[in-house]
Amino acid sequence: MKENIYSSPESDVQINEKIRPKRKLVWKIFFWFNIAVAMLLPLAFFMFEAIEIIDIVDLIIYPFTLVALFGYAYTKKIFTKKLWEILAIIYPLWFIFYEFTAPFALGMPSYGEAQQLDMWILLSFVFGIPTILCLYFYSFKSSEVWHKTNDQQKA
């Protein structure tokens, strides 16, 4: 028997199939590395000469970036998309101000230490640039997080 060449093709794809995009393992490792660093932050109050208001503001912003890292790495909807969009715009500006403008142009050193071009600058990029990318991806490029159906949210 001949098939009708004018009939539409059939597929055994299920409509309610749960499709969860897999995040790269790198983002999960980066998140857990940041958690390990965050565990050491209370020591900053004892190790450094002076903690200024600018350092306290940075310590307040840091947990929000950790939450965004978790949400992005594990594809979780946390708070509202608008919050992360605002943070994705503010954080790069804060990063530039805190790491470069304040210490070099305004003479406000981080944690009371004289700022100089050394390995700490490189280390700030190692943490800062991926965090900025994560905030951008999480807030603007993660439609699978922000537009989940009710079935996907229950899973």
PDB file of C-alpha atoms in Angstrom:
ATOM      1  CA  MET A   1       0.000   0.000   0.000  1.00  0.00           C
ATOM      2  CA  LYS A   2       1.293   3.427  -0.934  1.00  0.00           C
ATOM      3  CA  GLU A   3       1.529   6.267   1.570  1.00  0.00           C
ATOM      4  CA  ASN A   4      -0.268   9.456   0.824  1.00  0.00           C
ATOM      5  CA  ILE A   5       2.513  11.903   0.027  1.00  0.00           C
ATOM      6  CA  TYR A   6       0.190  14.831   0.647  1.00  0.00           C
ATOM      7  CA  SER A   7      -0.605  13.976   4.265  1.00  0.00           C
ATOM      8  CA  SER A   8       1.129  15.858   7.035  1.00  0.00           C
ATOM      9  CA  PRO A   9       3.991  14.101   8.816  1.00  0.00           C
ATOM     10  CA  GLU A  10       3.450  12.627  12.251  1.00  0.00           C
ATOM     11  CA  SER A  11       5.683  12.740  15.273  1.00  0.00           C
ATOM     12  CA  ASP A  12       5.591  11.022  18.642  1.00  0.00           C
ATOM     13  CA  VAL A  13       6.606  14.188  20.517  1.00  0.00           C
ATOM     14  CA  GLN A  14       4.573  14.682  23.670  1.00  0.00           C
ATOM     15  CA  ILE A  15       3.107  18.112  24.250  1.00  0.00           C
ATOM     16  CA  ASN A  16       3.525  18.065  28.036  1.00  0.00           C
ATOM     17  CA  GLU A  17       7.070  16.792  27.924  1.00  0.00           C
ATOM     18  CA  LYS A  18       9.161  18.527  30.568  1.00  0.00           C
ATOM     19  CA  ILE A  19      12.014  20.288  28.889  1.00  0.00           C
ATOM     20  CA  ARG A  20      14.553  21.748  31.280  1.00  0.00           C
ATOM     21  CA  PRO A  21      17.573  23.390  29.744  1.00  0.00           C
ATOM     22  CA  LYS A  22      20.786  22.140  31.230  1.00  0.00           C
ATOM     23  CA  ARG A  23      23.050  24.818  32.584  1.00  0.00           C
ATOM     24  CA  LYS A  24      26.708  24.365  32.129  1.00  0.00           C
ATOM     25  CA  LEU A  25      28.563  22.802  34.980  1.00  0.00           C
ATOM     26  CA  VAL A  26      30.906  25.800  34.963  1.00  0.00           C
ATOM     27  CA  TRP A  27      28.175  28.088  36.364  1.00  0.00           C
ATOM     28  CA  LYS A  28      27.421  25.650  39.174  1.00  0.00           C
ATOM     29  CA  ILE A  29      31.106  25.402  40.066  1.00  0.00           C
ATOM     30  CA  PHE A  30      31.404  29.197  39.942  1.00  0.00           C
ATOM     31  CA  PHE A  31      28.390  29.487  42.262  1.00  0.00           C
ATOM     32  CA  TRP A  32      29.806  27.039  44.826  1.00  0.00           C
ATOM     33  CA  PHE A  33      33.224  28.691  44.650  1.00  0.00           C
ATOM     34  CA  ASN A  34      31.515  32.006  45.440  1.00  0.00           C
ATOM     35  CA  ILE A  35      29.732  30.365  48.379  1.00  0.00           C
ATOM     36  CA  ALA A  36      33.105  29.202  49.728  1.00  0.00           C
ATOM     37  CA  VAL A  37      34.441  32.747  49.414  1.00  0.00           C
ATOM     38  CA  ALA A  38      31.306  34.115  51.095  1.00  0.00           C
ATOM     39  CA  MET A  39      31.981  31.865  54.088  1.00  0.00           C
ATOM     40  CA  LEU A  40      35.292  33.676  54.533  1.00  0.00           C
ATOM     41  CA  LEU A  41      33.790  37.180  54.410  1.00  0.00           C
ATOM     42  CA  PRO A  42      33.158  37.480  58.162  1.00  0.00           C
ATOM     43  CA  LEU A  43      36.926  37.210  58.596  1.00  0.00           C
ATOM     44  CA  ALA A  44      37.285  40.451  56.628  1.00  0.00           C
ATOM     45  CA  PHE A  45      36.147  42.412  59.661  1.00  0.00           C
ATOM     46  CA  PHE A  46      39.093  41.043  61.635  1.00  0.00           C
ATOM     47  CA  MET A  47      41.787  40.808  58.951  1.00  0.00           C
ATOM     48  CA  PHE A  48      41.701  44.243  57.337  1.00  0.00           C
ATOM     49  CA  GLU A  49      42.743  47.562  58.797  1.00  0.00           C
ATOM     50  CA  ALA A  50      39.592  49.512  58.094  1.00  0.00           C
ATOM     51  CA  ILE A  51      36.180  48.695  56.743  1.00  0.00           C
ATOM     52  CA  GLU A  52      34.602  51.752  55.136  1.00  0.00           C
ATOM     53  CA  ILE A  53      30.980  52.394  54.206  1.00  0.00           C
ATOM     54  CA  ILE A  54      31.821  51.537  50.592  1.00  0.00           C
ATOM     55  CA  ASP A  55      32.944  48.067  51.718  1.00  0.00           C
ATOM     56  CA  ILE A  56      29.725  47.565  53.657  1.00  0.00           C
ATOM     57  CA  VAL A  57      27.685  48.497  50.571  1.00  0.00           C
ATOM     58  CA  ASP A  58      29.679  45.938  48.599  1.00  0.00           C
ATOM     59  CA  LEU A  59      28.999  43.310  51.269  1.00  0.00           C
ATOM     60  CA  ILE A  60      25.271  44.097  50.987  1.00  0.00           C
ATOM     61  CA  ILE A  61      25.261  43.745  47.194  1.00  0.00           C
ATOM     62  CA  TYR A  62      27.284  40.505  47.176  1.00  0.00           C
ATOM     63  CA  PRO A  63      24.527  38.201  48.535  1.00  0.00           C
ATOM     64  CA  PHE A  64      22.190  39.359  45.769  1.00  0.00           C
ATOM     65  CA  THR A  65      24.752  38.333  43.180  1.00  0.00           C
ATOM     66  CA  LEU A  66      25.019  34.932  44.891  1.00  0.00           C
ATOM     67  CA  VAL A  67      21.248  34.472  44.659  1.00  0.00           C
ATOM     68  CA  ALA A  68      21.340  35.389  40.960  1.00  0.00           C
ATOM     69  CA  LEU A  69      24.197  32.928  40.393  1.00  0.00           C
ATOM     70  CA  PHE A  70      22.155  30.196  42.036  1.00  0.00           C
ATOM     71  CA  GLY A  71      19.036  31.061  40.041  1.00  0.00           C
ATOM     72  CA  TYR A  72      20.906  31.068  36.765  1.00  0.00           C
ATOM     73  CA  ALA A  73      23.027  27.965  37.406  1.00  0.00           C
ATOM     74  CA  TYR A  74      20.070  25.891  38.577  1.00  0.00           C
ATOM     75  CA  THR A  75      17.359  27.496  36.385  1.00  0.00           C
ATOM     76  CA  LYS A  76      15.298  28.723  39.333  1.00  0.00           C
ATOM     77  CA  LYS A  77      12.867  31.627  39.376  1.00  0.00           C
ATOM     78  CA  ILE A  78      13.812  33.768  42.390  1.00  0.00           C
ATOM     79  CA  PHE A  79      12.080  37.054  43.235  1.00  0.00           C
ATOM     80  CA  THR A  80      11.058  39.001  40.126  1.00  0.00           C
ATOM     81  CA  LYS A  81      12.653  39.434  36.742  1.00  0.00           C
ATOM     82  CA  LYS A  82      12.527  43.217  37.214  1.00  0.00           C
ATOM     83  CA  LEU A  83      14.783  43.013  40.304  1.00  0.00           C
ATOM     84  CA  TRP A  84      17.449  41.132  38.355  1.00  0.00           C
ATOM     85  CA  GLU A  85      17.137  43.477  35.386  1.00  0.00           C
ATOM     86  CA  ILE A  86      17.800  46.434  37.695  1.00  0.00           C
ATOM     87  CA  LEU A  87      20.728  44.634  39.349  1.00  0.00           C
ATOM     88  CA  ALA A  88      22.113  43.641  35.920  1.00  0.00           C
ATOM     89  CA  ILE A  89      22.273  47.341  35.062  1.00  0.00           C
ATOM     90  CA  ILE A  90      23.487  48.607  38.453  1.00  0.00           C
ATOM     91  CA  TYR A  91      26.074  45.928  39.250  1.00  0.00           C
ATOM     92  CA  PRO A  92      28.473  46.610  36.319  1.00  0.00           C
ATOM     93  CA  LEU A  93      28.442  50.302  37.261  1.00  0.00           C
ATOM     94  CA  TRP A  94      29.043  49.403  40.907  1.00  0.00           C
ATOM     95  CA  PHE A  95      31.845  47.008  39.939  1.00  0.00           C
ATOM     96  CA  ILE A  96      33.671  49.696  37.961  1.00  0.00           C
ATOM     97  CA  PHE A  97      33.141  52.247  40.727  1.00  0.00           C
ATOM     98  CA  TYR A  98      34.146  49.959  43.604  1.00  0.00           C
ATOM     99  CA  GLU A  99      37.129  48.275  41.958  1.00  0.00           C
ATOM    100  CA  PHE A 100      38.569  51.151  39.939  1.00  0.00           C
ATOM    101  CA  THR A 101      37.020  54.600  40.363  1.00  0.00           C
ATOM    102  CA  ALA A 102      36.847  54.695  44.164  1.00  0.00           C
ATOM    103  CA  PRO A 103      40.368  53.386  44.878  1.00  0.00           C
ATOM    104  CA  PHE A 104      42.292  55.037  42.046  1.00  0.00           C
ATOM    105  CA  ALA A 105      40.401  58.281  41.320  1.00  0.00           C
ATOM    106  CA  LEU A 106      38.829  59.028  44.700  1.00  0.00           C
ATOM    107  CA  GLY A 107      41.447  57.513  47.003  1.00  0.00           C
ATOM    108  CA  MET A 108      38.930  55.244  48.769  1.00  0.00           C
ATOM    109  CA  PRO A 109      40.761  51.918  49.122  1.00  0.00           C
ATOM    110  CA  SER A 110      38.904  48.647  49.464  1.00  0.00           C
ATOM    111  CA  TYR A 111      39.082  47.289  53.007  1.00  0.00           C
ATOM    112  CA  GLY A 112      41.567  49.987  54.002  1.00  0.00           C
ATOM    113  CA  GLU A 113      44.329  48.602  51.797  1.00  0.00           C
ATOM    114  CA  ALA A 114      46.241  50.780  49.364  1.00  0.00           C
ATOM    115  CA  GLN A 115      45.047  50.012  45.876  1.00  0.00           C
ATOM    116  CA  GLN A 116      47.662  49.117  43.339  1.00  0.00           C
ATOM    117  CA  LEU A 117      47.795  47.275  40.070  1.00  0.00           C
ATOM    118  CA  ASP A 118      48.523  43.747  41.214  1.00  0.00           C
ATOM    119  CA  MET A 119      47.008  40.280  41.311  1.00  0.00           C
ATOM    120  CA  TRP A 120      43.951  41.537  43.252  1.00  0.00           C
ATOM    121  CA  ILE A 121      42.888  43.519  40.192  1.00  0.00           C
ATOM    122  CA  LEU A 122      43.086  40.343  38.117  1.00  0.00           C
ATOM    123  CA  LEU A 123      41.175  38.462  40.802  1.00  0.00           C
ATOM    124  CA  SER A 124      38.443  41.093  40.789  1.00  0.00           C
ATOM    125  CA  PHE A 125      38.012  40.485  37.052  1.00  0.00           C
ATOM    126  CA  VAL A 126      37.920  36.710  37.595  1.00  0.00           C
ATOM    127  CA  PHE A 127      34.909  37.180  39.878  1.00  0.00           C
ATOM    128  CA  GLY A 128      33.376  40.347  38.455  1.00  0.00           C
ATOM    129  CA  ILE A 129      33.121  39.623  34.739  1.00  0.00           C
ATOM    130  CA  PRO A 130      31.404  36.208  35.120  1.00  0.00           C
ATOM    131  CA  THR A 131      29.062  37.715  37.712  1.00  0.00           C
ATOM    132  CA  ILE A 132      28.125  40.520  35.328  1.00  0.00           C
ATOM    133  CA  LEU A 133      27.546  37.963  32.558  1.00  0.00           C
ATOM    134  CA  CYS A 134      25.461  35.802  34.871  1.00  0.00           C
ATOM    135  CA  LEU A 135      23.252  38.738  35.879  1.00  0.00           C
ATOM    136  CA  TYR A 136      22.763  39.628  32.225  1.00  0.00           C
ATOM    137  CA  PHE A 137      21.947  36.056  31.178  1.00  0.00           C
ATOM    138  CA  TYR A 138      19.670  35.466  34.171  1.00  0.00           C
ATOM    139  CA  SER A 139      17.669  38.656  33.797  1.00  0.00           C
ATOM    140  CA  PHE A 140      17.535  39.128  30.014  1.00  0.00           C
ATOM    141  CA  LYS A 141      18.290  35.765  28.367  1.00  0.00           C
ATOM    142  CA  SER A 142      16.585  33.152  30.576  1.00  0.00           C
ATOM    143  CA  SER A 143      13.093  32.988  29.132  1.00  0.00           C
ATOM    144  CA  GLU A 144      12.827  29.374  30.311  1.00  0.00           C
ATOM    145  CA  VAL A 145      13.018  30.678  33.895  1.00  0.00           C
ATOM    146  CA  TRP A 146      10.669  33.651  33.643  1.00  0.00           C
ATOM    147  CA  HIS A 147       8.000  32.131  31.375  1.00  0.00           C
ATOM    148  CA  LYS A 148       7.468  28.733  32.953  1.00  0.00           C
ATOM    149  CA  THR A 149       4.071  27.113  32.704  1.00  0.00           C
ATOM    150  CA  ASN A 150       2.262  25.929  35.823  1.00  0.00           C
ATOM    151  CA  ASP A 151       3.328  22.318  35.146  1.00  0.00           C
ATOM    152  CA  GLN A 152       6.981  23.309  34.917  1.00  0.00           C
ATOM    153  CA  GLN A 153       6.833  25.352  38.143  1.00  0.00           C
ATOM    154  CA  LYS A 154       5.499  22.378  40.130  1.00  0.00           C
ATOM    155  CA  ALA A 155       8.367  20.132  38.971  1.00  0.00           C
TER     156      ALA A 155
END
